[in-house]
Amino acid sequence: TNRISAGRLLEIARLLEVPLLRFYPDEASASKAPADVDCDIDAVSAFMASAEGWRLCRTFLKIGDVLVRKKLLALVEDLAAS
C-alpha cells in the first residue's frame, strides 16, 4: 500500500525538521479544521512529537468505540474551555 504509519511520518518530520502537521491537508482541503479552532501548528507538532503527546494519541486510537472517543473529545474540549 501507499500508506505511511504515524510513527514513520513523525520520523520523517523530525528528519526534515518540519512540523508534523505539514504532511496533512492544507486549508484548501475539504478536511480542514473548523474555523473556531485556534491552532498553532508548531505547538501542535511539538506536542505530538513529545512522549506525552505520542502516548495520548496512541492510547486514544486504541479506543474502538467511536462514540466513546467523541465523548472523550468533548470532555477534553470542555475542560480546556474552563
PDB file of N, CA and C in Angstrom:
ATOM      1  N   THR A   1       0.839  -1.195   0.000  1.00  0.00           N
ATOM      2  CA  THR A   1       0.000   0.000   0.000  1.00  0.00           C
ATOM      3  C   THR A   1       0.872   1.241   0.000  1.00  0.00           C
ATOM      4  N   ASN A   2       0.243   2.370  -0.156  1.00  0.00           N
ATOM      5  CA  ASN A   2       0.987   3.629  -0.165  1.00  0.00           C
ATOM      6  C   ASN A   2       0.796   4.404   1.134  1.00  0.00           C
ATOM      7  N   ARG A   3       0.372   3.728   2.184  1.00  0.00           N
ATOM      8  CA  ARG A   3       0.159   4.386   3.472  1.00  0.00           C
ATOM      9  C   ARG A   3       1.446   4.410   4.286  1.00  0.00           C
ATOM     10  N   ILE A   4       1.583   5.456   5.098  1.00  0.00           N
ATOM     11  CA  ILE A   4       2.739   5.603   5.975  1.00  0.00           C
ATOM     12  C   ILE A   4       2.211   5.618   7.406  1.00  0.00           C
ATOM     13  N   SER A   5       2.820   4.847   8.279  1.00  0.00           N
ATOM     14  CA  SER A   5       2.376   4.821   9.668  1.00  0.00           C
ATOM     15  C   SER A   5       2.664   6.168  10.336  1.00  0.00           C
ATOM     16  N   ALA A   6       1.920   6.443  11.402  1.00  0.00           N
ATOM     17  CA  ALA A   6       2.107   7.700  12.132  1.00  0.00           C
ATOM     18  C   ALA A   6       3.525   7.807  12.682  1.00  0.00           C
ATOM     19  N   GLY A   7       4.058   6.693  13.163  1.00  0.00           N
ATOM     20  CA  GLY A   7       5.421   6.698  13.694  1.00  0.00           C
ATOM     21  C   GLY A   7       6.447   7.038  12.632  1.00  0.00           C
ATOM     22  N   ARG A   8       6.283   6.458  11.462  1.00  0.00           N
ATOM     23  CA  ARG A   8       7.204   6.724  10.355  1.00  0.00           C
ATOM     24  C   ARG A   8       7.076   8.181   9.904  1.00  0.00           C
ATOM     25  N   LEU A   9       5.841   8.685   9.858  1.00  0.00           N
ATOM     26  CA  LEU A   9       5.619  10.071   9.465  1.00  0.00           C
ATOM     27  C   LEU A   9       6.275  11.023  10.463  1.00  0.00           C
ATOM     28  N   LEU A  10       6.201  10.688  11.733  1.00  0.00           N
ATOM     29  CA  LEU A  10       6.852  11.501  12.757  1.00  0.00           C
ATOM     30  C   LEU A  10       8.361  11.504  12.560  1.00  0.00           C
ATOM     31  N   GLU A  11       8.928  10.351  12.258  1.00  0.00           N
ATOM     32  CA  GLU A  11      10.367  10.275  11.997  1.00  0.00           C
ATOM     33  C   GLU A  11      10.758  11.132  10.792  1.00  0.00           C
ATOM     34  N   ILE A  12       9.966  11.089   9.739  1.00  0.00           N
ATOM     35  CA  ILE A  12      10.243  11.882   8.538  1.00  0.00           C
ATOM     36  C   ILE A  12      10.189  13.362   8.873  1.00  0.00           C
ATOM     37  N   ALA A  13       9.166  13.771   9.640  1.00  0.00           N
ATOM     38  CA  ALA A  13       9.042  15.183  10.024  1.00  0.00           C
ATOM     39  C   ALA A  13      10.261  15.635  10.822  1.00  0.00           C
ATOM     40  N   ARG A  14      10.726  14.787  11.727  1.00  0.00           N
ATOM     41  CA  ARG A  14      11.917  15.137  12.521  1.00  0.00           C
ATOM     42  C   ARG A  14      13.157  15.253  11.641  1.00  0.00           C
ATOM     43  N   LEU A  15      13.314  14.312  10.732  1.00  0.00           N
ATOM     44  CA  LEU A  15      14.481  14.348   9.837  1.00  0.00           C
ATOM     45  C   LEU A  15      14.482  15.585   8.950  1.00  0.00           C
ATOM     46  N   LEU A  16      13.303  15.959   8.470  1.00  0.00           N
ATOM     47  CA  LEU A  16      13.190  17.128   7.598  1.00  0.00           C
ATOM     48  C   LEU A  16      13.090  18.432   8.381  1.00  0.00           C
ATOM     49  N   GLU A  17      12.964  18.295   9.716  1.00  0.00           N
ATOM     50  CA  GLU A  17      12.830  19.454  10.597  1.00  0.00           C
ATOM     51  C   GLU A  17      11.660  20.339  10.192  1.00  0.00           C
ATOM     52  N   VAL A  18      10.511  19.691   9.976  1.00  0.00           N
ATOM     53  CA  VAL A  18       9.274  20.399   9.658  1.00  0.00           C
ATOM     54  C   VAL A  18       8.208  19.942  10.642  1.00  0.00           C
ATOM     55  N   PRO A  19       7.176  20.760  10.856  1.00  0.00           N
ATOM     56  CA  PRO A  19       6.092  20.349  11.749  1.00  0.00           C
ATOM     57  C   PRO A  19       5.376  19.113  11.193  1.00  0.00           C
ATOM     58  N   LEU A  20       4.954  18.238  12.068  1.00  0.00           N
ATOM     59  CA  LEU A  20       4.250  17.026  11.656  1.00  0.00           C
ATOM     60  C   LEU A  20       3.012  17.362  10.833  1.00  0.00           C
ATOM     61  N   LEU A  21       2.306  18.410  11.219  1.00  0.00           N
ATOM     62  CA  LEU A  21       1.075  18.770  10.513  1.00  0.00           C
ATOM     63  C   LEU A  21       1.329  19.232   9.083  1.00  0.00           C
ATOM     64  N   ARG A  22       2.558  19.459   8.731  1.00  0.00           N
ATOM     65  CA  ARG A  22       2.904  19.843   7.350  1.00  0.00           C
ATOM     66  C   ARG A  22       2.480  18.764   6.361  1.00  0.00           C
ATOM     67  N   PHE A  23       2.393  17.517   6.821  1.00  0.00           N
ATOM     68  CA  PHE A  23       2.055  16.396   5.948  1.00  0.00           C
ATOM     69  C   PHE A  23       0.549  16.158   5.824  1.00  0.00           C
ATOM     70  N   TYR A  24      -0.237  16.961   6.508  1.00  0.00           N
ATOM     71  CA  TYR A  24      -1.681  16.793   6.456  1.00  0.00           C
ATOM     72  C   TYR A  24      -2.293  17.844   5.541  1.00  0.00           C
ATOM     73  N   PRO A  25      -3.534  17.637   5.106  1.00  0.00           N
ATOM     74  CA  PRO A  25      -4.168  18.558   4.143  1.00  0.00           C
ATOM     75  C   PRO A  25      -4.116  19.999   4.616  1.00  0.00           C
ATOM     76  N   ASP A  26      -3.967  20.894   3.653  1.00  0.00           N
ATOM     77  CA  ASP A  26      -3.884  22.319   3.986  1.00  0.00           C
ATOM     78  C   ASP A  26      -5.275  22.941   4.056  1.00  0.00           C
ATOM     79  N   GLU A  27      -5.327  24.243   4.207  1.00  0.00           N
ATOM     80  CA  GLU A  27      -6.595  24.946   4.381  1.00  0.00           C
ATOM     81  C   GLU A  27      -7.515  24.822   3.172  1.00  0.00           C
ATOM     82  N   ALA A  28      -6.973  24.607   1.998  1.00  0.00           N
ATOM     83  CA  ALA A  28      -7.793  24.483   0.798  1.00  0.00           C
ATOM     84  C   ALA A  28      -8.523  23.147   0.753  1.00  0.00           C
ATOM     85  N   SER A  29      -8.142  22.263   1.616  1.00  0.00           N
ATOM     86  CA  SER A  29      -8.715  20.912   1.635  1.00  0.00           C
ATOM     87  C   SER A  29     -10.089  20.898   2.286  1.00  0.00           C
ATOM     88  N   ALA A  30     -10.872  19.915   1.909  1.00  0.00           N
ATOM     89  CA  ALA A  30     -12.205  19.761   2.495  1.00  0.00           C
ATOM     90  C   ALA A  30     -12.128  19.295   3.936  1.00  0.00           C
ATOM     91  N   SER A  31     -11.009  18.736   4.342  1.00  0.00           N
ATOM     92  CA  SER A  31     -10.896  18.219   5.706  1.00  0.00           C
ATOM     93  C   SER A  31     -10.184  19.188   6.638  1.00  0.00           C
ATOM     94  N   LYS A  32     -10.292  20.473   6.367  1.00  0.00           N
ATOM     95  CA  LYS A  32      -9.611  21.447   7.229  1.00  0.00           C
ATOM     96  C   LYS A  32     -10.291  21.563   8.585  1.00  0.00           C
ATOM     97  N   ALA A  33      -9.561  22.116   9.532  1.00  0.00           N
ATOM     98  CA  ALA A  33     -10.081  22.289  10.885  1.00  0.00           C
ATOM     99  C   ALA A  33     -11.206  23.316  10.878  1.00  0.00           C
ATOM    100  N   PRO A  34     -12.157  23.209  11.795  1.00  0.00           N
ATOM    101  CA  PRO A  34     -13.234  24.195  11.894  1.00  0.00           C
ATOM    102  C   PRO A  34     -12.657  25.588  12.144  1.00  0.00           C
ATOM    103  N   ALA A  35     -13.372  26.598  11.705  1.00  0.00           N
ATOM    104  CA  ALA A  35     -12.893  27.976  11.800  1.00  0.00           C
ATOM    105  C   ALA A  35     -12.683  28.426  13.237  1.00  0.00           C
ATOM    106  N   ASP A  36     -13.415  27.841  14.197  1.00  0.00           N
ATOM    107  CA  ASP A  36     -13.308  28.285  15.582  1.00  0.00           C
ATOM    108  C   ASP A  36     -12.134  27.662  16.329  1.00  0.00           C
ATOM    109  N   VAL A  37     -11.342  26.850  15.650  1.00  0.00           N
ATOM    110  CA  VAL A  37     -10.201  26.206  16.289  1.00  0.00           C
ATOM    111  C   VAL A  37      -8.996  27.131  16.210  1.00  0.00           C
ATOM    112  N   ASP A  38      -8.477  27.480  17.387  1.00  0.00           N
ATOM    113  CA  ASP A  38      -7.271  28.299  17.452  1.00  0.00           C
ATOM    114  C   ASP A  38      -6.097  27.334  17.459  1.00  0.00           C
ATOM    115  N   CYS A  39      -5.464  27.126  16.305  1.00  0.00           N
ATOM    116  CA  CYS A  39      -4.481  26.063  16.160  1.00  0.00           C
ATOM    117  C   CYS A  39      -3.117  26.643  15.776  1.00  0.00           C
ATOM    118  N   ASP A  40      -2.170  26.515  16.657  1.00  0.00           N
ATOM    119  CA  ASP A  40      -0.799  26.887  16.367  1.00  0.00           C
ATOM    120  C   ASP A  40      -0.092  25.617  15.915  1.00  0.00           C
ATOM    121  N   ILE A  41       0.176  25.514  14.631  1.00  0.00           N
ATOM    122  CA  ILE A  41       0.734  24.287  14.053  1.00  0.00           C
ATOM    123  C   ILE A  41       2.036  23.881  14.732  1.00  0.00           C
ATOM    124  N   ASP A  42       2.890  24.832  15.041  1.00  0.00           N
ATOM    125  CA  ASP A  42       4.158  24.487  15.690  1.00  0.00           C
ATOM    126  C   ASP A  42       3.932  23.901  17.084  1.00  0.00           C
ATOM    127  N   ALA A  43       2.982  24.460  17.823  1.00  0.00           N
ATOM    128  CA  ALA A  43       2.693  23.957  19.166  1.00  0.00           C
ATOM    129  C   ALA A  43       2.096  22.550  19.099  1.00  0.00           C
ATOM    130  N   VAL A  44       1.200  22.338  18.150  1.00  0.00           N
ATOM    131  CA  VAL A  44       0.598  21.004  17.994  1.00  0.00           C
ATOM    132  C   VAL A  44       1.662  19.996  17.588  1.00  0.00           C
ATOM    133  N   SER A  45       2.513  20.377  16.657  1.00  0.00           N
ATOM    134  CA  SER A  45       3.580  19.482  16.213  1.00  0.00           C
ATOM    135  C   SER A  45       4.525  19.139  17.361  1.00  0.00           C
ATOM    136  N   ALA A  46       4.867  20.143  18.150  1.00  0.00           N
ATOM    137  CA  ALA A  46       5.767  19.911  19.284  1.00  0.00           C
ATOM    138  C   ALA A  46       5.113  18.970  20.294  1.00  0.00           C
ATOM    139  N   PHE A  47       3.823  19.174  20.542  1.00  0.00           N
ATOM    140  CA  PHE A  47       3.129  18.294  21.482  1.00  0.00           C
ATOM    141  C   PHE A  47       3.074  16.865  20.943  1.00  0.00           C
ATOM    142  N   MET A  48       2.735  16.703  19.678  1.00  0.00           N
ATOM    143  CA  MET A  48       2.634  15.367  19.100  1.00  0.00           C
ATOM    144  C   MET A  48       3.993  14.677  19.050  1.00  0.00           C
ATOM    145  N   ALA A  49       5.048  15.449  18.984  1.00  0.00           N
ATOM    146  CA  ALA A  49       6.396  14.871  18.966  1.00  0.00           C
ATOM    147  C   ALA A  49       6.882  14.510  20.369  1.00  0.00           C
ATOM    148  N   SER A  50       6.183  15.020  21.392  1.00  0.00           N
ATOM    149  CA  SER A  50       6.586  14.723  22.773  1.00  0.00           C
ATOM    150  C   SER A  50       6.127  13.323  23.163  1.00  0.00           C
ATOM    151  N   ALA A  51       6.749  12.785  24.188  1.00  0.00           N
ATOM    152  CA  ALA A  51       6.360  11.460  24.688  1.00  0.00           C
ATOM    153  C   ALA A  51       4.913  11.471  25.168  1.00  0.00           C
ATOM    154  N   GLU A  52       4.518  12.542  25.824  1.00  0.00           N
ATOM    155  CA  GLU A  52       3.149  12.650  26.338  1.00  0.00           C
ATOM    156  C   GLU A  52       2.134  12.698  25.195  1.00  0.00           C
ATOM    157  N   GLY A  53       2.409  13.496  24.190  1.00  0.00           N
ATOM    158  CA  GLY A  53       1.507  13.610  23.044  1.00  0.00           C
ATOM    159  C   GLY A  53       1.399  12.307  22.278  1.00  0.00           C
ATOM    160  N   TRP A  54       2.531  11.668  22.077  1.00  0.00           N
ATOM    161  CA  TRP A  54       2.565  10.394  21.367  1.00  0.00           C
ATOM    162  C   TRP A  54       1.774   9.335  22.130  1.00  0.00           C
ATOM    163  N   ARG A  55       1.969   9.289  23.450  1.00  0.00           N
ATOM    164  CA  ARG A  55       1.264   8.320  24.288  1.00  0.00           C
ATOM    165  C   ARG A  55      -0.240   8.570  24.286  1.00  0.00           C
ATOM    166  N   LEU A  56      -0.618   9.856  24.381  1.00  0.00           N
ATOM    167  CA  LEU A  56      -2.032  10.217  24.368  1.00  0.00           C
ATOM    168  C   LEU A  56      -2.684   9.807  23.047  1.00  0.00           C
ATOM    169  N   CYS A  57      -2.056  10.114  21.951  1.00  0.00           N
ATOM    170  CA  CYS A  57      -2.592   9.789  20.633  1.00  0.00           C
ATOM    171  C   CYS A  57      -2.696   8.281  20.441  1.00  0.00           C
ATOM    172  N   ARG A  58      -1.634   7.579  20.773  1.00  0.00           N
ATOM    173  CA  ARG A  58      -1.607   6.126  20.603  1.00  0.00           C
ATOM    174  C   ARG A  58      -2.687   5.456  21.453  1.00  0.00           C
ATOM    175  N   THR A  59      -2.864   5.931  22.682  1.00  0.00           N
ATOM    176  CA  THR A  59      -3.863   5.356  23.574  1.00  0.00           C
ATOM    177  C   THR A  59      -5.274   5.701  23.105  1.00  0.00           C
ATOM    178  N   PHE A  60      -5.480   6.931  22.672  1.00  0.00           N
ATOM    179  CA  PHE A  60      -6.790   7.362  22.167  1.00  0.00           C
ATOM    180  C   PHE A  60      -7.222   6.497  20.988  1.00  0.00           C
ATOM    181  N   LEU A  61      -6.291   6.187  20.108  1.00  0.00           N
ATOM    182  CA  LEU A  61      -6.613   5.374  18.938  1.00  0.00           C
ATOM    183  C   LEU A  61      -6.967   3.936  19.292  1.00  0.00           C
ATOM    184  N   LYS A  62      -6.594   3.490  20.484  1.00  0.00           N
ATOM    185  CA  LYS A  62      -6.946   2.139  20.927  1.00  0.00           C
ATOM    186  C   LYS A  62      -8.399   2.038  21.375  1.00  0.00           C
ATOM    187  N   ILE A  63      -9.054   3.178  21.573  1.00  0.00           N
ATOM    188  CA  ILE A  63     -10.464   3.172  21.960  1.00  0.00           C
ATOM    189  C   ILE A  63     -11.267   2.834  20.707  1.00  0.00           C
ATOM    190  N   GLY A  64     -11.846   1.647  20.690  1.00  0.00           N
ATOM    191  CA  GLY A  64     -12.524   1.162  19.493  1.00  0.00           C
ATOM    192  C   GLY A  64     -13.895   1.762  19.248  1.00  0.00           C
ATOM    193  N   ASP A  65     -14.550   2.200  20.301  1.00  0.00           N
ATOM    194  CA  ASP A  65     -15.907   2.728  20.184  1.00  0.00           C
ATOM    195  C   ASP A  65     -15.853   4.205  19.784  1.00  0.00           C
ATOM    196  N   VAL A  66     -16.345   4.507  18.602  1.00  0.00           N
ATOM    197  CA  VAL A  66     -16.299   5.874  18.074  1.00  0.00           C
ATOM    198  C   VAL A  66     -17.078   6.832  18.970  1.00  0.00           C
ATOM    199  N   LEU A  67     -18.192   6.392  19.502  1.00  0.00           N
ATOM    200  CA  LEU A  67     -18.994   7.245  20.379  1.00  0.00           C
ATOM    201  C   LEU A  67     -18.220   7.599  21.650  1.00  0.00           C
ATOM    202  N   VAL A  68     -17.522   6.644  22.205  1.00  0.00           N
ATOM    203  CA  VAL A  68     -16.703   6.893  23.395  1.00  0.00           C
ATOM    204  C   VAL A  68     -15.609   7.908  23.064  1.00  0.00           C
ATOM    205  N   ARG A  69     -14.963   7.764  21.903  1.00  0.00           N
ATOM    206  CA  ARG A  69     -13.922   8.729  21.500  1.00  0.00           C
ATOM    207  C   ARG A  69     -14.508  10.132  21.358  1.00  0.00           C
ATOM    208  N   LYS A  70     -15.690  10.229  20.761  1.00  0.00           N
ATOM    209  CA  LYS A  70     -16.325  11.547  20.600  1.00  0.00           C
ATOM    210  C   LYS A  70     -16.654  12.165  21.952  1.00  0.00           C
ATOM    211  N   LYS A  71     -17.159  11.345  22.881  1.00  0.00           N
ATOM    212  CA  LYS A  71     -17.487  11.853  24.219  1.00  0.00           C
ATOM    213  C   LYS A  71     -16.224  12.279  24.966  1.00  0.00           C
ATOM    214  N   LEU A  72     -15.170  11.517  24.816  1.00  0.00           N
ATOM    215  CA  LEU A  72     -13.905  11.868  25.448  1.00  0.00           C
ATOM    216  C   LEU A  72     -13.361  13.177  24.880  1.00  0.00           C
ATOM    217  N   LEU A  73     -13.449  13.330  23.585  1.00  0.00           N
ATOM    218  CA  LEU A  73     -13.001  14.568  22.943  1.00  0.00           C
ATOM    219  C   LEU A  73     -13.817  15.763  23.444  1.00  0.00           C
ATOM    220  N   ALA A  74     -15.139  15.574  23.556  1.00  0.00           N
ATOM    221  CA  ALA A  74     -15.997  16.646  24.068  1.00  0.00           C
ATOM    222  C   ALA A  74     -15.622  17.006  25.504  1.00  0.00           C
ATOM    223  N   LEU A  75     -15.317  15.998  26.318  1.00  0.00           N
ATOM    224  CA  LEU A  75     -14.897  16.240  27.697  1.00  0.00           C
ATOM    225  C   LEU A  75     -13.607  17.056  27.738  1.00  0.00           C
ATOM    226  N   VAL A  76     -12.641  16.673  26.936  1.00  0.00           N
ATOM    227  CA  VAL A  76     -11.357  17.381  26.905  1.00  0.00           C
ATOM    228  C   VAL A  76     -11.564  18.821  26.434  1.00  0.00           C
ATOM    229  N   GLU A  77     -12.399  19.019  25.437  1.00  0.00           N
ATOM    230  CA  GLU A  77     -12.678  20.380  24.964  1.00  0.00           C
ATOM    231  C   GLU A  77     -13.354  21.211  26.047  1.00  0.00           C
ATOM    232  N   ASP A  78     -14.281  20.610  26.800  1.00  0.00           N
ATOM    233  CA  ASP A  78     -14.943  21.311  27.900  1.00  0.00           C
ATOM    234  C   ASP A  78     -13.940  21.688  28.985  1.00  0.00           C
ATOM    235  N   LEU A  79     -13.043  20.747  29.315  1.00  0.00           N
ATOM    236  CA  LEU A  79     -12.026  21.029  30.325  1.00  0.00           C
ATOM    237  C   LEU A  79     -11.099  22.157  29.878  1.00  0.00           C
ATOM    238  N   ALA A  80     -10.742  22.162  28.609  1.00  0.00           N
ATOM    239  CA  ALA A  80      -9.850  23.199  28.089  1.00  0.00           C
ATOM    240  C   ALA A  80     -10.517  24.566  28.068  1.00  0.00           C
ATOM    241  N   ALA A  81     -11.826  24.575  27.893  1.00  0.00           N
ATOM    242  CA  ALA A  81     -12.563  25.831  27.827  1.00  0.00           C
ATOM    243  C   ALA A  81     -12.807  26.447  29.205  1.00  0.00           C
ATOM    244  N   SER A  82     -12.681  25.626  30.252  1.00  0.00           N
ATOM    245  CA  SER A  82     -12.993  26.161  31.594  1.00  0.00           C
ATOM    246  C   SER A  82     -11.774  26.730  32.275  1.00  0.00           C
TER     247      SER A  82
END
